Coordinates of C-alpha atoms in Angstrom, one line a residue:
Chain A
M16 CA 228.2 42.5 29.6
A17 CA 225.3 41.1 31.6
V18 CA 228.0 40.2 34.0
A19 CA 227.6 43.8 35.1
S20 CA 224.4 42.7 36.7
L21 CA 226.6 41.0 39.3
Y22 CA 227.5 44.5 40.5
A23 CA 224.0 44.3 42.1
L24 CA 225.7 41.9 44.6
V25 CA 228.3 44.5 45.4
I26 CA 225.4 46.9 46.1
L27 CA 223.7 44.4 48.3
Y28 CA 226.9 43.9 50.3
S29 CA 227.3 47.6 50.6
W30 CA 224.4 47.2 53.2
L31 CA 227.1 46.2 55.6
L32 CA 229.1 49.4 55.0
P33 CA 228.6 52.1 57.5
G34 CA 226.9 55.4 56.5
R35 CA 223.6 56.1 55.0
Y36 CA 224.8 56.8 51.5
A37 CA 227.4 54.1 51.2
S38 CA 225.2 52.2 48.7
I39 CA 224.9 55.2 46.5
Y40 CA 228.6 55.7 46.4
A41 CA 229.1 52.0 45.6
A42 CA 226.4 52.3 42.9
I43 CA 228.1 55.3 41.3
V44 CA 231.4 53.4 41.2
C45 CA 229.7 50.3 39.7
T46 CA 227.9 52.4 37.1
I47 CA 231.1 54.0 36.0
L48 CA 232.8 50.6 35.8
T49 CA 229.9 49.2 33.7
I50 CA 229.9 52.2 31.3
T51 CA 233.7 52.1 31.0
S52 CA 233.6 48.3 30.2
A53 CA 230.8 48.9 27.6
V54 CA 232.8 51.6 25.9
Q55 CA 235.9 49.3 25.8
S56 CA 234.0 46.3 24.5
K57 CA 232.6 48.3 21.6
E58 CA 235.8 47.8 19.6
M59 CA 235.7 44.0 20.2
A60 CA 232.3 43.0 19.0
A61 CA 230.6 45.4 16.6
N62 CA 227.8 43.0 15.6
A63 CA 226.9 42.4 19.1
Q64 CA 226.6 46.2 19.8
E65 CA 222.8 46.3 20.0
L66 CA 222.8 43.4 22.4
S67 CA 225.5 44.8 24.6
H68 CA 223.7 48.2 24.8
M69 CA 220.7 46.4 26.0
N70 CA 222.8 44.6 28.6
V71 CA 224.3 47.8 29.9
V72 CA 220.9 49.3 30.3
I73 CA 219.5 46.2 32.0
S74 CA 222.5 46.1 34.3
L75 CA 222.2 49.7 35.2
V76 CA 218.4 49.3 35.9
V77 CA 219.1 46.3 38.1
L78 CA 221.9 48.1 39.8
W79 CA 219.9 51.2 40.7
I80 CA 216.8 49.3 41.7
S81 CA 219.0 47.5 44.2
V82 CA 220.3 50.9 45.4
M83 CA 216.7 52.1 45.8
L84 CA 215.8 48.9 47.8
I85 CA 218.9 49.2 50.0
L86 CA 218.2 52.8 50.6
I87 CA 214.6 52.2 51.6
A88 CA 215.5 49.3 53.8
K89 CA 218.4 51.1 55.4
S90 CA 216.4 54.3 56.1
G91 CA 213.7 52.1 57.8
F92 CA 216.4 50.6 59.9
V93 CA 217.9 53.9 60.8
S94 CA 214.6 55.2 62.1
L95 CA 214.1 52.0 64.0
E96 CA 217.6 52.3 65.4
N97 CA 216.8 55.9 66.4
S98 CA 213.7 54.9 68.3
N99 CA 215.6 52.1 69.8
L100 CA 218.2 54.5 71.0
R101 CA 215.6 56.8 72.4
L102 CA 213.9 53.9 74.1
T103 CA 217.2 52.8 75.7
E104 CA 217.8 56.4 76.9
N105 CA 214.3 56.5 78.4
S106 CA 214.7 53.2 80.1
I107 CA 217.9 54.3 81.6
T108 CA 216.3 57.4 83.1
L109 CA 213.4 55.3 84.2
L110 CA 215.8 53.0 85.9
E111 CA 217.4 55.9 87.7
K112 CA 214.0 57.2 88.8
V113 CA 213.1 53.8 90.1
K114 CA 216.3 53.7 92.0
E115 CA 215.6 57.2 93.5
L116 CA 212.1 56.1 94.4
D117 CA 213.5 53.0 96.1
V118 CA 215.9 55.1 98.2
K119 CA 213.0 57.4 99.1
Q120 CA 210.8 54.4 100.0
Q121 CA 213.5 53.1 102.2
E122 CA 213.8 56.5 103.9
L123 CA 210.0 56.5 104.3
S124 CA 209.9 53.1 105.9
K125 CA 212.7 54.1 108.2
R126 CA 210.6 57.2 109.2
K127 CA 207.6 55.0 109.6
I128 CA 209.4 52.7 112.0
Q129 CA 210.6 55.7 113.9
L130 CA 207.1 57.0 114.1
E131 CA 205.8 53.7 115.2
D132 CA 208.4 53.6 118.0
L133 CA 207.5 57.0 119.1
N134 CA 203.8 56.1 119.0
S135 CA 204.3 53.0 121.1
E136 CA 206.4 55.0 123.5
L137 CA 203.6 57.6 123.7
L138 CA 201.0 54.8 124.3
L139 CA 203.1 53.5 127.2
K140 CA 203.4 57.0 128.7
N141 CA 199.7 57.4 128.4
Q142 CA 199.1 54.1 130.2
E143 CA 201.4 55.2 132.9
L144 CA 199.5 58.4 133.2
E145 CA 196.2 56.6 133.4
R146 CA 197.6 54.3 136.1
F147 CA 198.8 57.4 137.9
T148 CA 195.3 58.8 137.7
S149 CA 193.7 55.7 139.1
I150 CA 196.2 55.8 141.9
A151 CA 195.4 59.4 142.6
S152 CA 191.7 58.7 142.5
H153 CA 191.5 55.6 144.6
D154 CA 194.6 54.8 146.5
L155 CA 195.3 58.3 147.7
Q156 CA 191.7 59.1 148.2
E157 CA 190.9 56.2 150.5
P158 CA 193.2 57.1 153.4
L159 CA 192.3 60.8 152.9
R160 CA 188.6 59.9 153.2
T161 CA 189.3 58.1 156.5
I162 CA 191.0 61.2 157.9
G163 CA 188.0 63.2 156.8
N164 CA 185.5 60.7 158.2
M165 CA 187.3 60.4 161.6
S166 CA 187.7 64.1 162.0
Y167 CA 184.0 64.5 161.2
L168 CA 183.2 61.9 163.9
I169 CA 185.3 63.8 166.5
Q170 CA 183.7 67.0 165.5
K171 CA 180.2 65.5 165.8
K172 CA 180.7 63.5 169.0
Y173 CA 183.5 65.0 171.0
Y174 CA 183.7 68.6 169.9
N175 CA 182.4 70.0 173.1
N176 CA 184.9 68.0 175.1
L177 CA 187.8 69.8 173.5
D178 CA 189.4 73.0 174.7
D179 CA 189.9 75.9 172.3
Q180 CA 193.2 74.8 171.1
G181 CA 191.9 71.3 170.5
K182 CA 189.0 72.7 168.5
K183 CA 191.4 74.8 166.4
I184 CA 193.6 71.8 165.7
L185 CA 190.6 69.8 164.6
E186 CA 189.5 72.6 162.3
Y187 CA 192.9 72.7 160.6
I188 CA 192.7 69.0 160.0
S189 CA 189.2 69.2 158.5
G190 CA 190.2 72.2 156.4
A191 CA 193.3 70.6 155.0
T192 CA 191.5 67.3 154.3
S193 CA 188.7 68.9 152.3
R194 CA 191.3 71.0 150.4
M195 CA 193.3 67.9 149.6
T196 CA 190.1 66.1 148.5
N197 CA 189.4 69.0 146.1
L198 CA 193.0 68.9 144.8
I199 CA 192.8 65.2 144.0
K200 CA 189.3 65.7 142.4
G201 CA 190.7 68.5 140.3
L202 CA 193.7 66.4 139.3
L203 CA 191.4 63.6 138.2
D204 CA 189.0 65.9 136.3
F205 CA 192.1 67.5 134.6
S206 CA 193.3 64.1 133.4
R207 CA 189.8 63.3 132.2
I208 CA 189.5 66.3 130.0
G209 CA 189.8 65.1 126.5
N210 CA 188.3 61.6 127.1
K211 CA 185.1 60.8 125.3
R212 CA 184.7 64.1 123.5
D213 CA 182.5 65.1 120.7
I214 CA 182.9 68.1 118.5
Q215 CA 180.0 70.4 117.7
I216 CA 179.2 73.9 116.6
V217 CA 179.3 76.1 119.7
D218 CA 177.7 79.5 119.8
C219 CA 180.1 81.5 122.0
Q220 CA 177.6 84.3 122.4
E221 CA 175.0 81.9 123.9
L222 CA 177.7 80.2 126.0
V223 CA 179.0 83.4 127.6
K224 CA 175.5 84.6 128.2
T225 CA 174.7 81.4 130.2
I226 CA 177.9 81.8 132.1
T227 CA 177.1 85.4 132.9
E228 CA 173.7 84.3 134.2
D229 CA 175.3 81.7 136.4
F230 CA 177.7 84.4 137.9
D231 CA 174.8 86.7 138.6
T232 CA 175.0 86.5 142.4
A233 CA 178.8 86.8 142.4
L234 CA 178.6 89.7 140.0
K235 CA 176.1 91.6 142.1
A236 CA 178.2 91.0 145.3
V237 CA 181.2 92.8 143.8
K238 CA 179.2 95.2 141.6
G239 CA 181.0 93.6 138.6
N240 CA 180.1 93.7 135.0
I241 CA 180.7 91.3 132.0
I242 CA 180.7 92.9 128.6
F243 CA 180.4 90.8 125.4
N244 CA 179.0 91.3 122.0
E245 CA 178.3 89.2 118.9
L246 CA 180.7 86.4 119.8
P247 CA 181.1 84.0 116.9
Q248 CA 180.3 80.3 116.4
V249 CA 183.3 77.9 116.7
K250 CA 183.9 74.2 116.4
G251 CA 184.6 72.5 119.7
N252 CA 183.4 70.5 122.6
P253 CA 180.6 72.5 124.4
L254 CA 181.5 71.3 127.9
E255 CA 185.2 72.0 127.6
L256 CA 184.6 75.4 126.0
R257 CA 182.2 76.2 128.9
I258 CA 184.9 75.4 131.4
L259 CA 187.4 77.5 129.5
F260 CA 185.2 80.7 129.4
Q261 CA 184.0 80.0 132.9
N262 CA 187.5 79.8 134.4
L263 CA 188.8 82.9 132.6
I264 CA 185.8 84.9 133.6
S265 CA 185.8 83.7 137.2
N266 CA 189.5 84.5 137.4
G267 CA 188.7 88.0 136.3
L268 CA 186.2 88.3 139.1
K269 CA 188.4 86.6 141.7
F270 CA 191.6 88.5 141.1
K271 CA 190.0 91.9 141.3
R272 CA 191.7 95.0 142.8
S273 CA 190.3 96.0 146.1
N274 CA 187.9 99.0 145.8
T275 CA 187.7 98.5 142.0
P276 CA 184.6 96.8 140.7
P277 CA 185.6 94.1 138.2
V278 CA 184.8 94.7 134.5
I279 CA 185.4 91.8 132.2
E280 CA 185.3 92.2 128.5
V281 CA 185.0 89.1 126.2
S282 CA 185.7 89.8 122.5
A283 CA 186.7 87.9 119.4
H284 CA 188.6 88.8 116.2
E285 CA 188.4 87.0 113.0
R286 CA 191.7 85.7 111.6
N287 CA 192.4 83.5 108.5
S288 CA 191.5 80.1 109.8
H289 CA 190.4 80.8 113.3
F290 CA 189.0 83.3 115.8
E291 CA 191.2 85.0 118.3
F292 CA 189.3 85.5 121.6
C293 CA 190.3 87.9 124.4
V294 CA 189.0 87.9 128.0
K295 CA 190.2 91.2 129.5
D296 CA 189.9 92.2 133.1
N297 CA 190.8 95.2 135.2
G298 CA 192.2 93.2 138.0
I299 CA 195.5 92.9 139.9
G300 CA 197.5 91.9 136.7
I301 CA 200.5 89.6 136.5
D302 CA 204.2 90.4 136.3
E303 CA 205.8 89.5 133.0
S304 CA 208.2 87.1 134.7
N305 CA 205.2 84.9 135.7
Y306 CA 203.6 84.7 132.3
D307 CA 204.7 81.2 131.6
K308 CA 204.2 79.9 135.2
I309 CA 200.5 80.6 135.4
F310 CA 199.5 77.9 132.9
L311 CA 201.2 75.1 134.8
I312 CA 199.2 72.7 136.9
F313 CA 199.1 73.5 140.6
Q314 CA 201.0 76.7 140.1
R315 CA 199.8 79.5 142.3
L316 CA 201.1 83.0 142.6
H317 CA 199.3 84.0 145.8
S318 CA 198.8 82.7 149.3
L319 CA 195.6 81.0 150.1
E320 CA 194.8 83.9 152.5
E321 CA 194.9 86.3 149.6
F322 CA 193.1 84.3 147.0
E323 CA 191.8 80.8 147.5
G324 CA 192.1 78.2 144.7
T325 CA 193.7 75.0 143.6
G326 CA 196.1 76.2 140.9
L327 CA 194.2 74.3 138.3
G328 CA 192.1 76.8 136.5
L329 CA 194.5 78.1 133.9
A330 CA 196.1 74.7 133.4
Y331 CA 192.6 73.5 132.5
C332 CA 192.2 76.4 130.1
R333 CA 195.5 75.6 128.4
K334 CA 194.7 71.9 128.1
I335 CA 191.3 72.7 126.6
V336 CA 192.6 75.2 124.1
E337 CA 195.4 72.9 123.0
L338 CA 193.0 70.0 122.7
H339 CA 191.1 72.3 120.3
G340 CA 194.2 72.9 118.3
G341 CA 194.6 76.5 119.5
K342 CA 197.0 78.5 121.5
I343 CA 196.6 80.5 124.7
W344 CA 198.7 83.4 126.0
I345 CA 198.5 86.3 128.3
D346 CA 199.2 90.0 128.1
S347 CA 199.1 91.8 131.4
K348 CA 200.2 94.7 133.4
K349 CA 200.6 94.7 137.1
D350 CA 197.9 96.7 138.9
V351 CA 196.2 97.4 135.6
G352 CA 194.7 94.2 134.4
S353 CA 195.2 91.1 132.3
S354 CA 194.1 90.0 128.8
F355 CA 193.9 86.3 128.1
H356 CA 194.1 85.6 124.4
F357 CA 193.3 82.2 122.8
T358 CA 192.5 80.9 119.4
L359 CA 189.7 78.5 118.4
E360 CA 188.9 77.0 115.0
K361 CA 186.3 78.6 112.9
N362 CA 183.0 76.9 112.2
T363 CA 183.6 76.1 108.5
Chain B
M27 CA 161.1 49.6 142.8
T28 CA 157.5 48.8 143.0
D29 CA 157.1 46.7 146.2
K30 CA 158.6 47.9 149.4
I31 CA 160.2 45.4 151.8
D32 CA 158.3 45.0 155.1
Q33 CA 161.0 45.3 157.6
L34 CA 164.6 46.4 158.0
N35 CA 166.3 44.1 160.5
C36 CA 169.9 44.1 159.5
V37 CA 172.4 46.1 157.4
L38 CA 175.5 44.4 155.9
L39 CA 178.6 46.5 155.3
I40 CA 181.1 45.0 152.9
D41 CA 184.4 47.0 152.7
D42 CA 188.0 45.9 152.9
D43 CA 188.8 49.2 154.6
E44 CA 188.2 48.7 158.3
A45 CA 188.0 52.4 159.0
T46 CA 185.2 52.8 156.5
N47 CA 183.2 50.0 158.0
F48 CA 183.9 51.5 161.5
F49 CA 182.7 54.9 160.3
H50 CA 179.6 53.7 158.5
R51 CA 178.6 51.5 161.5
I52 CA 178.8 54.6 163.8
I53 CA 176.7 56.7 161.3
I54 CA 174.0 54.1 161.1
E55 CA 174.1 53.3 164.8
E56 CA 173.5 57.0 165.6
E57 CA 170.5 57.0 163.4
W58 CA 169.0 53.6 164.3
P59 CA 170.5 52.3 167.6
D60 CA 168.9 48.8 167.8
L61 CA 169.5 47.9 164.2
H62 CA 171.7 44.8 163.6
I63 CA 174.8 46.0 161.7
Q64 CA 177.2 43.5 160.4
A65 CA 180.5 44.6 158.9
V66 CA 182.7 42.2 156.9
P67 CA 186.1 42.9 155.4
S68 CA 185.7 41.0 152.1
A69 CA 183.2 40.1 149.4
K70 CA 183.7 36.4 150.2
E71 CA 182.7 36.9 153.8
G72 CA 179.7 38.9 152.6
L73 CA 178.5 35.9 150.7
D74 CA 179.2 33.7 153.7
F75 CA 177.0 36.0 155.8
L76 CA 174.2 36.0 153.3
L77 CA 174.2 32.2 153.0
S78 CA 174.8 31.7 156.8
R79 CA 177.9 29.8 155.9
G80 CA 181.1 29.2 157.9
A81 CA 181.5 31.4 160.9
Y82 CA 178.1 33.1 160.1
S83 CA 175.5 30.5 161.0
N84 CA 172.0 31.5 162.0
Q85 CA 172.2 35.2 160.9
P86 CA 169.4 37.6 160.2
K87 CA 168.8 38.4 156.6
P88 CA 170.3 41.8 155.7
G89 CA 167.8 44.3 154.2
I90 CA 170.5 46.7 152.8
I91 CA 173.9 45.6 151.6
F92 CA 176.4 48.5 151.3
L93 CA 179.0 47.1 148.9
D94 CA 182.4 48.6 148.2
I95 CA 183.7 48.1 144.6
N96 CA 187.5 48.1 144.9
M97 CA 188.5 45.2 147.1
P98 CA 191.4 42.9 146.8
A99 CA 190.8 39.3 145.6
M100 CA 187.0 39.4 145.1
S101 CA 185.9 42.8 144.0
G102 CA 182.4 44.3 144.3
W103 CA 181.8 43.4 140.7
D104 CA 182.7 39.8 141.4
F105 CA 180.4 39.8 144.4
L106 CA 177.5 41.0 142.2
E107 CA 178.0 38.1 139.7
E108 CA 177.8 35.6 142.5
Y109 CA 174.9 37.4 144.2
N110 CA 173.0 37.3 140.9
D111 CA 173.0 33.5 141.1
L112 CA 171.5 33.4 144.6
S113 CA 167.9 32.5 145.4
K114 CA 165.0 34.9 144.8
D115 CA 164.3 34.9 148.5
I116 CA 167.5 36.6 149.2
H117 CA 167.0 39.1 146.3
D118 CA 163.5 39.9 147.4
C119 CA 164.3 41.1 150.9
A120 CA 167.6 42.9 150.2
V121 CA 168.6 46.1 148.5
V122 CA 172.2 46.2 147.1
S123 CA 173.6 49.7 147.4
L124 CA 176.9 50.2 145.7
L125 CA 179.4 52.5 147.4
T126 CA 181.1 54.5 144.7
T127 CA 183.7 57.1 145.0
S128 CA 182.5 60.4 143.5
L129 CA 185.9 60.5 141.8
N130 CA 185.1 57.7 139.5
P131 CA 182.1 58.4 137.3
D132 CA 182.9 55.3 135.1
D133 CA 182.0 53.0 138.0
E134 CA 178.5 54.6 138.3
E135 CA 178.0 54.1 134.5
K136 CA 178.9 50.4 134.9
A137 CA 176.7 50.0 138.0
K138 CA 173.6 51.3 136.2
S139 CA 173.8 48.4 133.8
I140 CA 173.4 45.8 136.6
P141 CA 169.8 45.2 137.6
V142 CA 170.3 44.0 141.1
V143 CA 172.1 47.2 142.0
K144 CA 169.3 49.5 143.3
E145 CA 171.3 52.4 144.7
F146 CA 174.5 54.2 144.3
V147 CA 176.0 55.8 147.3
H148 CA 178.9 58.1 147.2
K149 CA 181.4 57.5 150.0
P150 CA 181.2 58.4 152.8
L151 CA 177.7 57.3 153.8
T152 CA 175.7 60.1 155.4
P153 CA 172.6 60.0 157.6
E154 CA 170.6 61.7 154.8
V155 CA 171.6 59.1 152.2
F156 CA 171.0 56.3 154.7
W157 CA 167.4 57.5 155.3
K158 CA 166.9 58.1 151.6
V159 CA 167.7 54.4 150.9
V160 CA 165.5 53.3 153.8
D161 CA 162.5 55.4 152.7
E162 CA 162.8 54.3 149.2
H163 CA 162.7 50.6 149.8
F164 CA 161.2 49.8 153.2
I165 CA 158.0 50.2 155.1
Y166 CA 158.9 51.2 158.6
N167 CA 157.3 53.0 161.5

């Protein structure tokens, strides 16, 4: 009967059977077989009954202990397998994410290369521009200065030897020369805006006050008035902002309607991240079809006889505002007046 | 400038542009008719004149040197480097005045850092500026 203990081997092998409870089923089958054989052997050996009962009990104890062991071991394995499965799943998603990242990285490096290309192109264009500036400043200026110098000499030494027509011709030459000198100087100054700039807090109230004082004589001559009140502080380059306000105000004084004293109003409105300034005049105004033209360099809408100028003022203004990260635009009505709006960053 | 130079006998004009030299010569001649004015078309010839070399032997020592900056081959800056190495005698009796174009403020910044450059003159030279330089550096009657 102790042979029934060998069923323990069956139980141990049931480890290999699939299913969590396979060992239990095997154990039940083995138990039944053991009991059945014990019942059958009763008839064969009555004297050995006591012993065989003991054997059955021992076999069953061994059998079920094996079952317990198998179950414990197997359940440990199952949970291990589960975490293994989860780990595998996680590593698969991780791998996918890594792949995605890799693709994104490739895209990024492609973009970076594109940006670098654009940047070097820009640098090249900038260099070209600088070369152009130096040509404008020196190479064009040199012969122009000679023309100016020589017409000055003629004016100084031979003016009285010329007849009226000759004098007139000489005056045209001198006038055109000094105008061209101014244009080239303006062009050079224009290209210089933005070089070597530092950003400070600028008090616009103070700035406009100083400009108004500078315009004092001009204002009195035309009986003009400049109105401004509690203008805010902004972040910017003081020199450039001065040119900006100065140009807009002097435009207002220059492009006045005849018989109407110019009144210029400077105001500011707070917006989310910036201030919106407005320089409003009561001058001749601009037709809507010319709104875009006026901010272009050397663009003029009037003949020199009507209004003198280089056609640089508003181009300066646009460049300065854009350098400060702002926008400039106009709102105007012919024969009523113009309002120049521009935005500047708050002092925060 | 502490010590003034006794006499102004000669002015040296260095400019590759002939018309500029021509113009400056007339301006100075009108102001000071018997002053010796020497115009040269290059920085190299300017040095030759200063050292009485080559074609320029036995020359008066220039009191004012009007020096152009932008010249081919040897620029005004190159001239100043060589000039710096010349003898003290020459330095003591001459004033180097740089001719700058008002259009190029960077030049003026650079010129201010060079000690031998005593004056900066915006082209073209005018009688007023000429007399200003003379009054500043020379004793004259």
